[in-house]
Amino acid sequence: MKMTNAGVHQEAACQLGRMGRMKRWGQQVKLAAAAGSAFVAQAALAVNDLPGGPAVNQINLHPPVTRIAADQMWLHNFMMIICLLIFVAVFGVMFYSIFKHRKSKGAVAAHFHESVKVEIAWTVVPFIIVILMALPATKVVVAMKDTTNADLTIKATGYQWKWGYDYIKGEGEGIGFLATLDPAQREMSDAGKPAGDDYLLKVDNPLVVPVNKKVRIITTANDVIHAWMVPAFGVKQDAIPGFVRDTWFKSEKIGDFYGQCAELCGKEHAYMPIHVKVVSAADYSAWVDGKKKELAAKADDPSKVWDQAALVARGEKVYAANCAVCHKPDGKGAGPIKALDGSPVVLNEDKLKQIAVLLNGQNNGAMPAWKQLSDTEIAAVITYTKNSWSNKTAQVVQPAEVLALRK
Ligand SMILES: [Cu+2]
């Protein structure tokens, strides 16, 4: 009985130690990748450390590039040491006692209870240890939550299965884009042939931020719970539909840093990586300029009237980026994912039918809604599906028709 009390305190102390630690993301990813790839193609694969991302056989936390991440690492080590000392002390005393007072030596157990001194000691000592660990941990947790006075505010929205970024305050305000897994990575995954150090971490549009600036990330989600995590920044924040949460980082290094969605969010949870490019202030301004011009050029006027060929060409790109994952490049679908080739909805003379499916989804979101695409993109992808594979409707859907159906 006497051991139990001390045991509880010790357990609590170690629990606190665990709290201070970030999930060992890289380690798991790399070990799994290593095991998987060794299985698939043994010698063909030479994987190296990815700077800013996972390392081969990584055991420790990621090299920190923010104060918070460095503090977390310090806490982790500090608490590990305390746990280790407790472990050695408790087991040392235990094994010593077992050995010293063994039966063959004729040891006789002492009979005493209600020793006030011992009881005070095993209450007070663990209490002091817990306080010792809680003080620095609280300081770091409070700093982690302090998102005030940010230089730049970016909203990160989780989608099944991609990230949307909107620069909502600070330099670059107004910029917005989606970051999707590079299609070549998915092909490698489908083929069971992983390659490259940034396997499943490569995206089309990385998040770009300036170095040494406080960046506040507001997280939310469009469908299910996701989580925005970049281990090198010591950042991990749930993105919850209908809620807004925030976190922040201030990278002290220029470079590429990687993370992944950290909340199981569906079958393609592993295919929504995070790539943050930290650049110098000058490079950031240049990027903002370029991006603004690019977005202005791309901004589609929903009243523009397109011809069929132009819409189909545009739609092919939209389809490859958003639809081919499920409906397959040949439009044949698979299992519960209905084929678009020959689909009665796609072939329907009433164009509104398919516009409605795209805007609202179908079958309780099994087919997701695509409201986040522009009117032109939706019009283009519909026109593409209506005039591809064996579908030859010659129907053209104009952006204005999509706009008219938006609520
Ligand atoms: Cu996710």
Coordinates of C-alpha atoms and ligand atoms in Angstrom, one line a residue:
M1 CA 0.0 0.0 0.0
K2 CA 2.8 2.4 0.9
M3 CA 4.3 2.1 -2.6
T4 CA 1.0 3.0 -4.3
N5 CA 0.9 6.6 -3.1
A6 CA 4.4 7.3 -4.3
G7 CA 3.7 5.4 -7.5
V8 CA 0.7 7.7 -8.3
H9 CA 2.8 10.8 -7.9
Q10 CA 5.5 9.4 -10.0
E11 CA 3.0 8.5 -12.7
A12 CA 1.6 12.0 -12.7
A13 CA 5.1 13.4 -13.0
C14 CA 5.9 11.3 -16.1
Q15 CA 2.5 12.1 -17.6
L16 CA 3.5 15.8 -17.5
G17 CA 6.7 14.8 -19.2
R18 CA 4.7 13.3 -22.0
M19 CA 2.5 16.3 -22.4
G20 CA 5.5 18.5 -23.1
R21 CA 6.5 16.3 -26.0
M22 CA 5.3 16.7 -29.5
K23 CA 4.2 13.6 -31.4
R24 CA 7.2 11.9 -33.0
W25 CA 5.8 12.4 -36.4
G26 CA 8.9 12.1 -38.5
Q27 CA 10.0 8.9 -36.8
Q28 CA 6.7 7.2 -37.5
V29 CA 6.4 8.4 -41.0
K30 CA 10.0 7.4 -41.9
L31 CA 9.9 4.1 -40.1
A32 CA 6.7 3.2 -41.9
A33 CA 8.1 4.4 -45.2
A34 CA 11.3 2.5 -44.7
A35 CA 9.5 -0.7 -43.8
G36 CA 7.1 -0.3 -46.7
S37 CA 9.7 0.5 -49.2
A38 CA 12.1 -2.2 -48.1
F39 CA 9.2 -4.5 -48.7
V40 CA 8.4 -3.3 -52.2
A41 CA 11.7 -2.7 -53.8
Q42 CA 14.7 -3.3 -51.7
A43 CA 17.9 -1.9 -53.1
A44 CA 16.3 0.4 -55.6
L45 CA 15.5 3.0 -52.9
A46 CA 18.0 5.4 -51.4
V47 CA 16.2 7.8 -49.1
N48 CA 18.0 10.7 -47.6
D49 CA 17.0 13.1 -44.9
L50 CA 14.7 15.9 -46.0
P51 CA 15.9 19.2 -44.7
G52 CA 13.0 20.7 -42.8
G53 CA 11.1 17.4 -42.9
P54 CA 11.6 13.9 -41.7
A55 CA 15.0 12.3 -41.4
V56 CA 16.0 8.7 -42.0
N57 CA 15.7 6.7 -38.8
Q58 CA 14.8 9.8 -37.0
I59 CA 14.4 9.3 -33.2
N60 CA 14.7 12.8 -31.8
L61 CA 12.3 15.7 -32.3
H62 CA 12.8 17.8 -35.4
P63 CA 15.6 20.4 -35.3
P64 CA 13.7 23.5 -34.0
V65 CA 13.6 26.7 -36.1
T66 CA 11.3 28.7 -33.8
R67 CA 11.8 29.7 -30.1
I68 CA 8.7 27.7 -29.2
A69 CA 10.0 24.5 -30.9
A70 CA 13.3 25.0 -29.1
D71 CA 11.5 25.5 -25.8
Q72 CA 9.5 22.4 -26.4
M73 CA 12.6 20.4 -27.1
W74 CA 14.2 21.7 -23.9
L75 CA 11.1 20.8 -21.9
H76 CA 11.1 17.4 -23.4
N77 CA 14.7 16.7 -22.5
F78 CA 14.3 18.3 -19.0
M79 CA 11.3 16.1 -18.2
M80 CA 13.0 13.0 -19.7
I81 CA 15.9 13.6 -17.3
I82 CA 13.6 14.0 -14.3
C83 CA 11.7 10.8 -15.2
L84 CA 15.0 9.0 -15.7
L85 CA 16.3 10.1 -12.3
I86 CA 13.1 9.0 -10.6
F87 CA 13.3 5.7 -12.4
V88 CA 16.8 5.1 -11.4
A89 CA 16.2 6.1 -7.8
V90 CA 13.0 4.1 -7.3
F91 CA 14.4 0.9 -9.0
G92 CA 17.7 1.4 -7.4
V93 CA 16.2 1.4 -3.9
M94 CA 13.9 -1.5 -4.9
F95 CA 16.6 -3.8 -6.2
Y96 CA 19.0 -2.9 -3.5
S97 CA 16.3 -3.8 -0.9
I98 CA 15.4 -7.0 -2.6
F99 CA 19.1 -8.0 -2.7
K100 CA 20.1 -6.8 0.7
H101 CA 17.2 -8.2 2.6
R102 CA 16.8 -11.5 0.8
K103 CA 15.4 -14.5 2.6
S104 CA 18.7 -16.5 2.5
K105 CA 20.2 -13.9 4.7
G106 CA 17.5 -14.4 7.2
A107 CA 15.9 -11.0 6.7
V108 CA 12.9 -10.3 8.8
A109 CA 10.4 -7.7 7.7
A110 CA 10.0 -4.7 9.9
H111 CA 6.4 -4.1 11.1
F112 CA 5.5 -0.4 11.3
H113 CA 2.6 1.7 10.0
E114 CA 1.4 5.3 10.1
S115 CA 4.9 6.7 9.9
V116 CA 4.1 10.4 9.7
K117 CA 7.6 11.3 8.5
V118 CA 7.6 8.9 5.6
E119 CA 4.1 9.9 4.6
I120 CA 4.9 13.6 4.6
A121 CA 8.1 12.9 2.6
W122 CA 6.3 10.9 -0.2
T123 CA 3.6 13.6 -0.5
V124 CA 5.8 16.6 -0.4
V125 CA 8.7 15.4 -2.6
P126 CA 6.6 14.4 -5.6
F127 CA 4.6 17.6 -5.2
I128 CA 7.7 19.7 -5.5
I129 CA 8.8 17.7 -8.5
V130 CA 5.4 18.2 -10.2
I131 CA 5.6 22.0 -9.5
L132 CA 9.2 22.0 -10.8
M133 CA 8.0 20.6 -14.1
A134 CA 4.7 22.5 -14.3
L135 CA 6.3 25.9 -14.0
P136 CA 8.4 26.0 -17.2
A137 CA 5.8 23.9 -19.0
T138 CA 3.1 26.5 -18.2
K139 CA 5.3 29.3 -19.4
V140 CA 5.8 27.7 -22.8
V141 CA 2.1 26.7 -23.2
V142 CA 1.1 30.3 -22.4
A143 CA 3.6 31.6 -25.0
M144 CA 2.3 29.1 -27.6
K145 CA -1.2 30.5 -27.1
D146 CA -0.2 34.1 -27.4
T147 CA -1.2 35.0 -31.0
T148 CA -1.4 38.7 -30.4
N149 CA 0.6 41.3 -32.5
A150 CA 1.1 39.1 -35.5
D151 CA 2.8 40.6 -38.5
L152 CA 0.9 38.3 -40.9
T153 CA -2.4 36.4 -40.5
I154 CA -3.2 33.5 -42.7
K155 CA -6.3 31.3 -42.6
A156 CA -5.6 27.6 -43.2
T157 CA -8.7 25.7 -44.2
G158 CA -8.7 21.9 -44.2
Y159 CA -10.5 20.2 -47.0
Q160 CA -10.8 16.5 -47.8
W161 CA -8.0 16.3 -48.9
K162 CA -6.1 19.5 -49.4
W163 CA -5.3 22.8 -47.6
G164 CA -6.6 26.2 -48.5
Y165 CA -4.6 29.3 -47.6
D166 CA -6.0 32.8 -47.4
Y167 CA -3.8 35.7 -46.5
I168 CA -6.2 37.8 -44.5
K169 CA -4.0 40.5 -42.8
G170 CA -0.5 41.9 -43.4
E171 CA 1.6 42.0 -46.5
G172 CA 0.0 39.8 -49.1
E173 CA -3.5 40.4 -47.9
G174 CA -6.0 39.1 -50.4
I175 CA -3.9 36.2 -51.7
G176 CA -5.6 32.9 -51.6
F177 CA -4.9 29.5 -53.1
L178 CA -5.2 25.8 -52.6
A179 CA -2.3 23.5 -51.8
T180 CA -2.7 20.0 -53.2
L181 CA -0.5 17.0 -53.2
D182 CA 1.6 16.9 -56.4
P183 CA -0.1 14.4 -58.8
A184 CA 3.1 12.6 -59.5
Q185 CA 3.4 11.7 -55.8
R186 CA -0.1 10.1 -55.9
E187 CA 0.9 8.1 -59.0
M188 CA 4.0 6.8 -57.2
S189 CA 1.8 5.9 -54.2
D190 CA -0.8 4.1 -56.3
A191 CA 1.9 2.2 -58.1
G192 CA 3.5 1.3 -54.7
K193 CA 6.8 2.9 -55.9
P194 CA 7.8 5.6 -53.4
A195 CA 10.7 7.7 -54.6
G196 CA 12.4 10.9 -53.6
D197 CA 13.1 12.4 -50.2
D198 CA 9.9 14.5 -50.2
Y199 CA 7.7 11.5 -51.0
L200 CA 4.1 12.5 -50.2
L201 CA 5.2 15.8 -49.0
K202 CA 5.4 17.7 -52.3
V203 CA 2.6 20.1 -53.0
D204 CA 1.7 22.3 -56.0
N205 CA 1.5 25.6 -54.1
P206 CA 3.5 25.8 -50.8
L207 CA 2.6 28.3 -48.2
V208 CA 5.1 31.2 -48.4
V209 CA 6.0 33.3 -45.4
P210 CA 8.7 35.8 -44.4
V211 CA 11.5 34.9 -42.0
N212 CA 11.6 36.4 -38.5
K213 CA 8.0 37.6 -38.7
K214 CA 5.2 36.5 -36.4
V215 CA 2.8 34.5 -38.5
R216 CA -0.6 33.8 -37.0
I217 CA -2.4 30.8 -38.5
I218 CA -6.1 30.6 -38.1
T219 CA -7.4 27.1 -38.6
T220 CA -10.8 25.9 -39.6
A221 CA -12.2 23.2 -41.8
N222 CA -14.7 22.7 -44.6
D223 CA -15.8 19.1 -43.9
V224 CA -14.3 17.1 -41.1
I225 CA -11.6 17.8 -38.4
H226 CA -8.1 18.2 -39.8
A227 CA -5.0 19.5 -38.0
W228 CA -2.3 21.8 -39.2
M229 CA 1.1 20.6 -38.0
V230 CA 4.7 21.6 -38.8
P231 CA 7.0 19.9 -36.3
A232 CA 10.0 22.2 -37.0
F233 CA 7.9 25.1 -35.9
G234 CA 6.5 23.3 -32.9
V235 CA 3.0 23.9 -34.2
K236 CA 0.0 21.6 -34.2
Q237 CA -3.5 23.0 -34.2
D238 CA -6.8 21.2 -34.9
A239 CA -8.9 22.6 -37.8
I240 CA -12.5 22.1 -36.9
P241 CA -15.5 22.8 -39.2
G242 CA -17.6 25.7 -37.8
F243 CA -14.9 26.7 -35.4
V244 CA -11.9 29.0 -35.6
R245 CA -8.7 28.2 -33.7
D246 CA -5.4 29.9 -34.0
T247 CA -1.7 29.3 -33.4
W248 CA 1.5 31.1 -34.5
F249 CA 5.1 30.7 -35.4
K250 CA 8.1 32.9 -36.1
S251 CA 10.7 31.0 -38.1
E252 CA 14.2 32.1 -37.4
K253 CA 15.5 30.3 -40.5
I254 CA 15.0 30.5 -44.2
G255 CA 14.2 27.2 -45.8
D256 CA 11.5 24.6 -46.6
F257 CA 9.6 23.0 -43.7
Y258 CA 7.2 20.2 -44.0
G259 CA 4.3 18.8 -42.1
Q260 CA 1.1 16.8 -42.6
C261 CA -2.5 16.8 -41.6
A262 CA -2.4 15.4 -38.1
E263 CA -6.0 14.4 -37.5
L264 CA -7.3 11.3 -39.2
C265 CA -9.7 12.9 -41.7
G266 CA -10.7 10.1 -44.1
K267 CA -9.2 7.8 -46.6
E268 CA -6.7 10.3 -48.0
H269 CA -5.5 11.7 -44.8
A270 CA -2.0 10.8 -45.8
Y271 CA -2.3 12.9 -49.0
M272 CA -2.7 16.4 -47.6
P273 CA 0.9 17.5 -46.8
I274 CA 1.9 20.9 -45.6
H275 CA 4.9 22.7 -47.2
V276 CA 5.9 26.0 -45.8
K277 CA 8.5 28.0 -47.6
V278 CA 10.2 30.6 -45.4
V279 CA 11.9 33.3 -47.4
S280 CA 13.7 36.6 -46.8
A281 CA 11.6 39.8 -46.5
A282 CA 12.7 40.9 -50.0
D283 CA 11.9 37.6 -51.5
Y284 CA 8.5 37.6 -49.8
S285 CA 7.6 41.0 -51.2
A286 CA 8.6 39.8 -54.7
W287 CA 6.5 36.7 -54.2
V288 CA 3.5 38.7 -53.1
D289 CA 3.8 41.0 -56.1
G290 CA 4.0 38.0 -58.5
K291 CA 1.2 36.2 -56.8
K292 CA -1.1 39.2 -56.9
K293 CA -0.5 39.7 -60.6
E294 CA -1.1 36.0 -61.3
L295 CA -4.3 36.1 -59.3
A296 CA -5.5 39.2 -61.1
A297 CA -4.8 37.6 -64.4
K298 CA -6.6 34.5 -63.4
A299 CA -9.5 36.2 -61.8
D300 CA -12.3 35.1 -64.0
D301 CA -15.1 37.4 -65.0
P302 CA -18.2 35.2 -64.5
S303 CA -20.0 37.1 -67.2
K304 CA -17.5 36.2 -69.9
V305 CA -18.9 33.9 -72.6
W306 CA -16.6 31.1 -73.6
D307 CA -16.6 28.8 -76.6
Q308 CA -16.7 25.0 -76.1
A309 CA -13.1 24.3 -77.0
A310 CA -11.7 26.8 -74.5
L311 CA -14.0 25.6 -71.7
V312 CA -13.1 22.0 -72.4
A313 CA -9.4 22.8 -72.3
R314 CA -9.8 24.6 -69.0
G315 CA -12.1 22.0 -67.7
E316 CA -9.5 19.2 -68.4
K317 CA -7.1 20.9 -65.9
V318 CA -9.8 21.4 -63.3
Y319 CA -10.8 17.7 -63.7
A320 CA -7.2 16.5 -63.4
A321 CA -6.6 18.6 -60.3
N322 CA -9.9 17.9 -58.4
C323 CA -12.0 15.0 -59.9
A324 CA -9.7 12.4 -61.3
V325 CA -8.7 11.3 -57.8
C326 CA -12.1 9.7 -57.4
H327 CA -13.7 9.5 -60.8
K328 CA -10.5 8.4 -62.5
P329 CA -8.9 10.1 -65.5
D330 CA -11.0 7.9 -67.8
G331 CA -14.2 9.0 -66.1
K332 CA -15.1 5.4 -65.2
G333 CA -15.2 5.9 -61.4
A334 CA -14.7 2.9 -59.1
G335 CA -17.1 1.1 -56.8
P336 CA -19.4 3.6 -55.1
I337 CA -17.9 6.4 -57.1
K338 CA -20.2 6.7 -60.0
A339 CA -18.8 6.8 -63.5
L340 CA -19.2 10.1 -65.3
D341 CA -18.6 8.5 -68.6
G342 CA -22.2 7.7 -69.6
S343 CA -23.7 9.1 -66.4
P344 CA -27.4 10.1 -66.8
V345 CA -26.7 13.3 -64.8
V346 CA -23.8 14.3 -67.1
L347 CA -25.7 13.4 -70.3
N348 CA -29.0 15.1 -69.1
E349 CA -30.3 17.7 -71.4
D350 CA -31.1 19.8 -68.3
K351 CA -27.7 21.3 -67.6
L352 CA -28.9 22.5 -64.2
K353 CA -28.9 18.9 -62.9
Q354 CA -25.1 18.7 -63.0
I355 CA -24.5 22.2 -61.9
A356 CA -26.6 21.4 -58.8
V357 CA -24.5 18.3 -58.1
L358 CA -21.3 20.3 -58.3
L359 CA -22.5 23.1 -56.1
N360 CA -24.2 21.0 -53.5
G361 CA -22.6 17.6 -53.6
Q362 CA -24.6 14.4 -53.7
N363 CA -25.5 11.5 -51.5
N364 CA -24.7 13.3 -48.2
G365 CA -21.3 14.5 -49.3
A366 CA -20.1 11.2 -50.7
M367 CA -19.7 13.4 -53.8
P368 CA -18.4 16.6 -52.1
A369 CA -19.7 20.1 -52.9
W370 CA -17.3 22.2 -55.0
K371 CA -18.4 25.7 -54.0
Q372 CA -14.8 26.7 -53.5
L373 CA -14.1 26.5 -57.2
S374 CA -14.9 29.6 -59.2
D375 CA -17.9 29.8 -61.5
T376 CA -15.6 29.5 -64.5
E377 CA -13.9 26.4 -63.1
I378 CA -17.2 24.7 -62.4
A379 CA -18.6 25.7 -65.8
A380 CA -15.4 24.4 -67.5
V381 CA -15.3 21.1 -65.7
I382 CA -18.9 20.4 -66.4
T383 CA -18.5 21.2 -70.1
Y384 CA -15.4 19.0 -70.1
T385 CA -17.3 16.0 -68.6
K386 CA -20.2 16.6 -71.0
N387 CA -17.9 16.4 -74.0
S388 CA -15.3 13.8 -73.0
W389 CA -14.8 10.0 -73.3
S390 CA -18.0 8.6 -74.9
N391 CA -20.0 11.7 -73.7
K392 CA -20.8 13.8 -76.8
T393 CA -23.5 16.1 -75.8
A394 CA -22.1 19.3 -77.4
Q395 CA -23.6 21.1 -74.4
V396 CA -21.7 24.1 -73.1
V397 CA -22.2 25.5 -69.6
Q398 CA -21.3 29.1 -69.2
P399 CA -20.0 30.6 -65.9
A400 CA -23.1 32.8 -65.7
E401 CA -25.3 29.7 -65.5
V402 CA -23.3 28.5 -62.5
L403 CA -23.4 31.9 -60.8
A404 CA -27.2 32.0 -61.2
L405 CA -27.5 28.8 -59.3
R406 CA -25.3 29.8 -56.4
K407 CA -27.2 30.7 -53.3
Ligands
CU1 CU -6.9 16.1 -42.9

